[in-house]
mmCIF file of C-alpha atoms in Angstrom:
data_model
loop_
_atom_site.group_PDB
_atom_site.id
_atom_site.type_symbol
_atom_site.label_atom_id
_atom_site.label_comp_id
_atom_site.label_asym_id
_atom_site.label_seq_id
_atom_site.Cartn_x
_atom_site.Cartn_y
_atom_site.Cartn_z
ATOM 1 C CA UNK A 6 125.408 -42.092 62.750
ATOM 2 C CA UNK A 7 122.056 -41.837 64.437
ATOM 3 C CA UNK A 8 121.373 -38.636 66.574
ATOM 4 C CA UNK A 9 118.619 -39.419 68.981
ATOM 5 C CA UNK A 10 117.477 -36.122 71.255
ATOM 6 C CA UNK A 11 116.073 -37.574 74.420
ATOM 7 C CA UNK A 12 113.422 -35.211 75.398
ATOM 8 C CA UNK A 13 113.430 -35.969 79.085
ATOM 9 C CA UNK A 14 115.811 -37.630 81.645
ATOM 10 C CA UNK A 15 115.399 -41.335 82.152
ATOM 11 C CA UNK A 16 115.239 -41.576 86.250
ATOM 12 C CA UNK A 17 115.717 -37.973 87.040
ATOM 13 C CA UNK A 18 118.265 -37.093 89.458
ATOM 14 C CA UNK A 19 118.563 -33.576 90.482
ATOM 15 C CA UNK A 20 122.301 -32.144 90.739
ATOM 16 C CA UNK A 21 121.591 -28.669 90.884
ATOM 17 C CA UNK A 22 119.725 -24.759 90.644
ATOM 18 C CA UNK A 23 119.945 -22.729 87.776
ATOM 19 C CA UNK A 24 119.943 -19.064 89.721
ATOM 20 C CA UNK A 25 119.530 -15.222 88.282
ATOM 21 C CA UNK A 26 120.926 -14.682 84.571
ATOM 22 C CA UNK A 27 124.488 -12.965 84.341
ATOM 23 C CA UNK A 28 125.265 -10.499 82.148
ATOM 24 C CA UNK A 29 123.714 -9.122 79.023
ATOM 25 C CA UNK A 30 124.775 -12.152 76.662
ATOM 26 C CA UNK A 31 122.814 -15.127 78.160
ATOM 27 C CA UNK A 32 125.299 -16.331 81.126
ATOM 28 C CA UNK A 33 123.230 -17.407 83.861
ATOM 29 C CA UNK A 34 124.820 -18.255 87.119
ATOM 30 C CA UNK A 35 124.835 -22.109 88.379
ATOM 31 C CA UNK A 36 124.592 -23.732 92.259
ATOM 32 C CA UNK A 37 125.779 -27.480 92.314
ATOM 33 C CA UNK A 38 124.190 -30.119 94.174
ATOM 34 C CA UNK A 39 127.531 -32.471 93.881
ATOM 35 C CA UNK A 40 129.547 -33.496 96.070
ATOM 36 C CA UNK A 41 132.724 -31.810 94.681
ATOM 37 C CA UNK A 42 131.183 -28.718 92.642
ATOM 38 C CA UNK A 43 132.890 -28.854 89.332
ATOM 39 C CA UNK A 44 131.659 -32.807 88.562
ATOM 40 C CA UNK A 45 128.142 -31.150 87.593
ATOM 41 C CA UNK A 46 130.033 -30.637 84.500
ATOM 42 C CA UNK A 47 131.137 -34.020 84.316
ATOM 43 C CA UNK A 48 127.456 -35.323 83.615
ATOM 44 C CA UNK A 49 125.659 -33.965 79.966
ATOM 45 C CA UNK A 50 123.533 -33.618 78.948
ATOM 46 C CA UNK A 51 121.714 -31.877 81.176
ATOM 47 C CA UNK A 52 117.770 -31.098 81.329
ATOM 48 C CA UNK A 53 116.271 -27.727 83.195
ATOM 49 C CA UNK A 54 113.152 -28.785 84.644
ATOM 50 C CA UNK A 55 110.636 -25.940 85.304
ATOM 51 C CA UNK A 56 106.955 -26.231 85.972
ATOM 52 C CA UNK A 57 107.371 -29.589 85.079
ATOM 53 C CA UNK A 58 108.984 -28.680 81.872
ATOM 54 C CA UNK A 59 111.910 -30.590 80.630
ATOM 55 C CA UNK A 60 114.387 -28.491 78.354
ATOM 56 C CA UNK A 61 117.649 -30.550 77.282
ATOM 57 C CA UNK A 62 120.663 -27.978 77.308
ATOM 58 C CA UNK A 63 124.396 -27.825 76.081
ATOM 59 C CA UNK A 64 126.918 -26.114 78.011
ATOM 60 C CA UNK A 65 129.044 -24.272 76.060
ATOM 61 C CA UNK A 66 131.306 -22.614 78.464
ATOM 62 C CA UNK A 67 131.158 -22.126 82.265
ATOM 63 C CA UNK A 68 133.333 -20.381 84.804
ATOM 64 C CA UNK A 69 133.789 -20.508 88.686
ATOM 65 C CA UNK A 70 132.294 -17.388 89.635
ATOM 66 C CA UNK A 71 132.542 -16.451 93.450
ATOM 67 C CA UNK A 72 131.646 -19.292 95.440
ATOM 68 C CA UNK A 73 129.278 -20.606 92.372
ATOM 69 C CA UNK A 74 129.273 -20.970 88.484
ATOM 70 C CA UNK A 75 128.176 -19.256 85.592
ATOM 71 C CA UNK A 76 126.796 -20.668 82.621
ATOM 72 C CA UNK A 77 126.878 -20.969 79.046
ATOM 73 C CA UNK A 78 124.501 -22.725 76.783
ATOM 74 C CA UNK A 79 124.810 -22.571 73.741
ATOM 75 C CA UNK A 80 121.166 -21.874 72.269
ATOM 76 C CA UNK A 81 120.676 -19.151 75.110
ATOM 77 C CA UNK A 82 122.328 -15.803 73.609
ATOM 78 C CA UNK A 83 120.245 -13.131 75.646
ATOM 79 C CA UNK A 84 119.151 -12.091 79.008
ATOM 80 C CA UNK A 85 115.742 -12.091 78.499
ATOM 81 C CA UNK A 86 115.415 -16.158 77.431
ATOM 82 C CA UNK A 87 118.445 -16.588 80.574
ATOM 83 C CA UNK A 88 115.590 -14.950 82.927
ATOM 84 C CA UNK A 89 113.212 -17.797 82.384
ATOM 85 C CA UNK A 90 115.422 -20.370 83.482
ATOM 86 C CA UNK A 91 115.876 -19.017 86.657
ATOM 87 C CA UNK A 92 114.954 -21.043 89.228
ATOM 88 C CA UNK A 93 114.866 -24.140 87.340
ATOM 89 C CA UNK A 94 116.158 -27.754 88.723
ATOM 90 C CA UNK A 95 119.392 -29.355 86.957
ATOM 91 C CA UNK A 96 118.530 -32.577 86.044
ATOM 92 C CA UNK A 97 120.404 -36.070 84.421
ATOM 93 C CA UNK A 98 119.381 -39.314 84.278
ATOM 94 C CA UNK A 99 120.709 -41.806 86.945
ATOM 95 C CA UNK A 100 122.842 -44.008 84.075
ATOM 96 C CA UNK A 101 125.097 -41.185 83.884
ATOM 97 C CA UNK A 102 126.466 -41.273 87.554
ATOM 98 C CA UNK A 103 129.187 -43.439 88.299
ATOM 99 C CA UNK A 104 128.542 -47.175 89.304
ATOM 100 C CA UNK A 105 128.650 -47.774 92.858
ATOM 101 C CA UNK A 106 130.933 -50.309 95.119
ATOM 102 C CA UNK A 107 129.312 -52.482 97.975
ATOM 103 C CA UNK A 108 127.985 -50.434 100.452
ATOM 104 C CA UNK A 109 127.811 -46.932 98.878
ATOM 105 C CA UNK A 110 124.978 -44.977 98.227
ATOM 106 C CA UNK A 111 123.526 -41.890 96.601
ATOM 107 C CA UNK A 112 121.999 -39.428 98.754
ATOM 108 C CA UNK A 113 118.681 -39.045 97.219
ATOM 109 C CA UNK A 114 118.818 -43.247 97.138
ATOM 110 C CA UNK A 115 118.275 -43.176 101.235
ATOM 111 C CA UNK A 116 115.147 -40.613 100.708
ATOM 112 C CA UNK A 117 112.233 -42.431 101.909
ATOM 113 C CA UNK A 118 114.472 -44.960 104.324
ATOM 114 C CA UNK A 119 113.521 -46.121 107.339
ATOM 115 C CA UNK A 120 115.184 -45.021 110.486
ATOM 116 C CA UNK A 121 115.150 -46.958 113.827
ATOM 117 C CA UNK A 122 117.361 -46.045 116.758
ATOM 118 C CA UNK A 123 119.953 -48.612 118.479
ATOM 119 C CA UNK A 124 116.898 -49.913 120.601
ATOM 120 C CA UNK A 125 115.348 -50.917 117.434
ATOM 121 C CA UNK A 126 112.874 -48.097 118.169
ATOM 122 C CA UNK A 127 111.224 -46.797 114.779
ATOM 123 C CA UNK A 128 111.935 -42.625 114.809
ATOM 124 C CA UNK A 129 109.976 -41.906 110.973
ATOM 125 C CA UNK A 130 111.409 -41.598 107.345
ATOM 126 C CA UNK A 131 114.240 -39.484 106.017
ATOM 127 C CA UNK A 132 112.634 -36.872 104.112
ATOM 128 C CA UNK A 133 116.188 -34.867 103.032
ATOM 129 C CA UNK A 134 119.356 -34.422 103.818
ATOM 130 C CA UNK A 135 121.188 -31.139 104.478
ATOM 131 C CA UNK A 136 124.591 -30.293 103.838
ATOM 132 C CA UNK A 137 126.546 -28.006 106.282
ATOM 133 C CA UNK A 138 129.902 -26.511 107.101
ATOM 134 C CA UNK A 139 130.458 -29.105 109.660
ATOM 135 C CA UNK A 140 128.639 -31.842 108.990
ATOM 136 C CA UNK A 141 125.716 -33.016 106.961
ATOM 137 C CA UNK A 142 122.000 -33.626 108.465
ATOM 138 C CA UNK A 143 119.744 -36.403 107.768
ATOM 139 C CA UNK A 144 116.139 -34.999 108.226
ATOM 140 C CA UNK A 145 113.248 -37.340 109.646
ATOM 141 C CA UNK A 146 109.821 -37.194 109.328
ATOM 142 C CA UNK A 147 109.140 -38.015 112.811
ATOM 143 C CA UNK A 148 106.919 -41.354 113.471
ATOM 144 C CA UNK A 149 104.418 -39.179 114.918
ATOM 145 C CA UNK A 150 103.154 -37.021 112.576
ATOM 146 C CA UNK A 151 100.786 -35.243 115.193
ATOM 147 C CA UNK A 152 103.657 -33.683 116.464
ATOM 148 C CA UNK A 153 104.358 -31.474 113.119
ATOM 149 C CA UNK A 154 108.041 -31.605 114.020
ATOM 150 C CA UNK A 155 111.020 -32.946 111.890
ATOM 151 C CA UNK A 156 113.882 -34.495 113.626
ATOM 152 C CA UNK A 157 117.521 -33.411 112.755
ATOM 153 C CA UNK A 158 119.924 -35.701 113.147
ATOM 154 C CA UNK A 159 123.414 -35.034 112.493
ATOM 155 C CA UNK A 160 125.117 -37.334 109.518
ATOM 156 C CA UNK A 161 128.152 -38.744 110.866
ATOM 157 C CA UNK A 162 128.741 -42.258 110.410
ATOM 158 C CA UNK A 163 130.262 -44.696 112.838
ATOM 159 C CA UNK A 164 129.565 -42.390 115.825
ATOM 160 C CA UNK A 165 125.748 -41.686 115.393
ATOM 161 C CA UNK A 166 124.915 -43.342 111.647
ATOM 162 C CA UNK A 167 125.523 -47.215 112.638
ATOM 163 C CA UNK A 168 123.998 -48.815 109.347
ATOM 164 C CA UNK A 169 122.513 -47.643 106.344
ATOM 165 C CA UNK A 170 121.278 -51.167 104.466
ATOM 166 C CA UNK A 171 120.721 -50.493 100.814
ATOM 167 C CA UNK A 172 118.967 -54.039 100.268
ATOM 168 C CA UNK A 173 116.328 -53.446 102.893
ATOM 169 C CA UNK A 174 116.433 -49.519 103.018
ATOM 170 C CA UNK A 175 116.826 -48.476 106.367
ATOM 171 C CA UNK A 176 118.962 -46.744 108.744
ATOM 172 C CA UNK A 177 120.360 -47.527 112.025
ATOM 173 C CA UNK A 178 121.525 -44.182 114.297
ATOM 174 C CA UNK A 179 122.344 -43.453 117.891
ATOM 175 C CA UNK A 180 119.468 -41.236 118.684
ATOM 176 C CA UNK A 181 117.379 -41.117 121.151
#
């Protein structure tokens, strides 16, 4: 058998933070970017990007810990090599998330869309999205960039997302 280490991701998708180290033995603690929590350990292996650094890890062990994780990996053994981690991205390649059915998306694939209003009005360019208690936000850079302002506009499809198109990448909401 044929052991290949792949030294960086192959279109990088970022799933989550690595935070503050934990503990004296190397545990450092974990925020995940997915949509339920625990699938961030569904996808190895895993690569901390910092200052555009790519480090392939193994987790070894984690643990829910408060409303987070902690970490494991198995050539980290100290608190001193956890601390330079911190603040690094959590990054796979795209191959390792699941295949998608007609008309589902990724978040990070509608980055970059186009977003036009019911009156076929062009509002800017999603530049993020934000997740919240209640609902998510899509963030647009606003067509106007004179104005220096972002607009928020709250994710909820059917009543003010009408159409995301994957084929031609835009986005159709009721907002004025």
């Amino acid at each position: 058998m044929i052991n290949i280490k792949i030294k960086k991701p192959i279109e990088p998708i970022l799933i989550g933070k690595v935070g503050k180290s934990y503990g004296i033995l190397g545990w450092m603690n974990v925020f995940s970017f997915t949509e339920k929590e625990e699938n961030i350990f569904t996808y190895i292996p895993w690569f901390f990007l910092k200052e555009k650094i790519f480090t392939q890890v193994q987790v070894k062990n984690w643990k829910r810990y408060k409303k987070n994780f902690i970490i494991y990996i198995d050539t980290i053994s100290d608190r001193s090599t956890a601390k330079k981690f911190t603040n690094s991205n959590i990054i796979i390649s795209r191959h390792q998330l699941p295949l998608l059915q007609n008309n589902e998306y990724y978040w990070n694939d509608i980055i970059s869309y186009k977003v036009f209003n019911i009156n076929k009005i062009y509002l800017g360019i999603v530049i993020d999205l934000i997740r919240t208690k209640d609902n998510d936000i899509l963030v647009v850079r606003h067509v106007f960039k004179k104005l220096k302002k972002n607009i928020f506009i709250p994710f909820i499809e059917q009543t003010i997302i009408q159409k995301i198109d994957s084929k031609y990448k835009y986005i159709i909401v009721r907002w004025n």
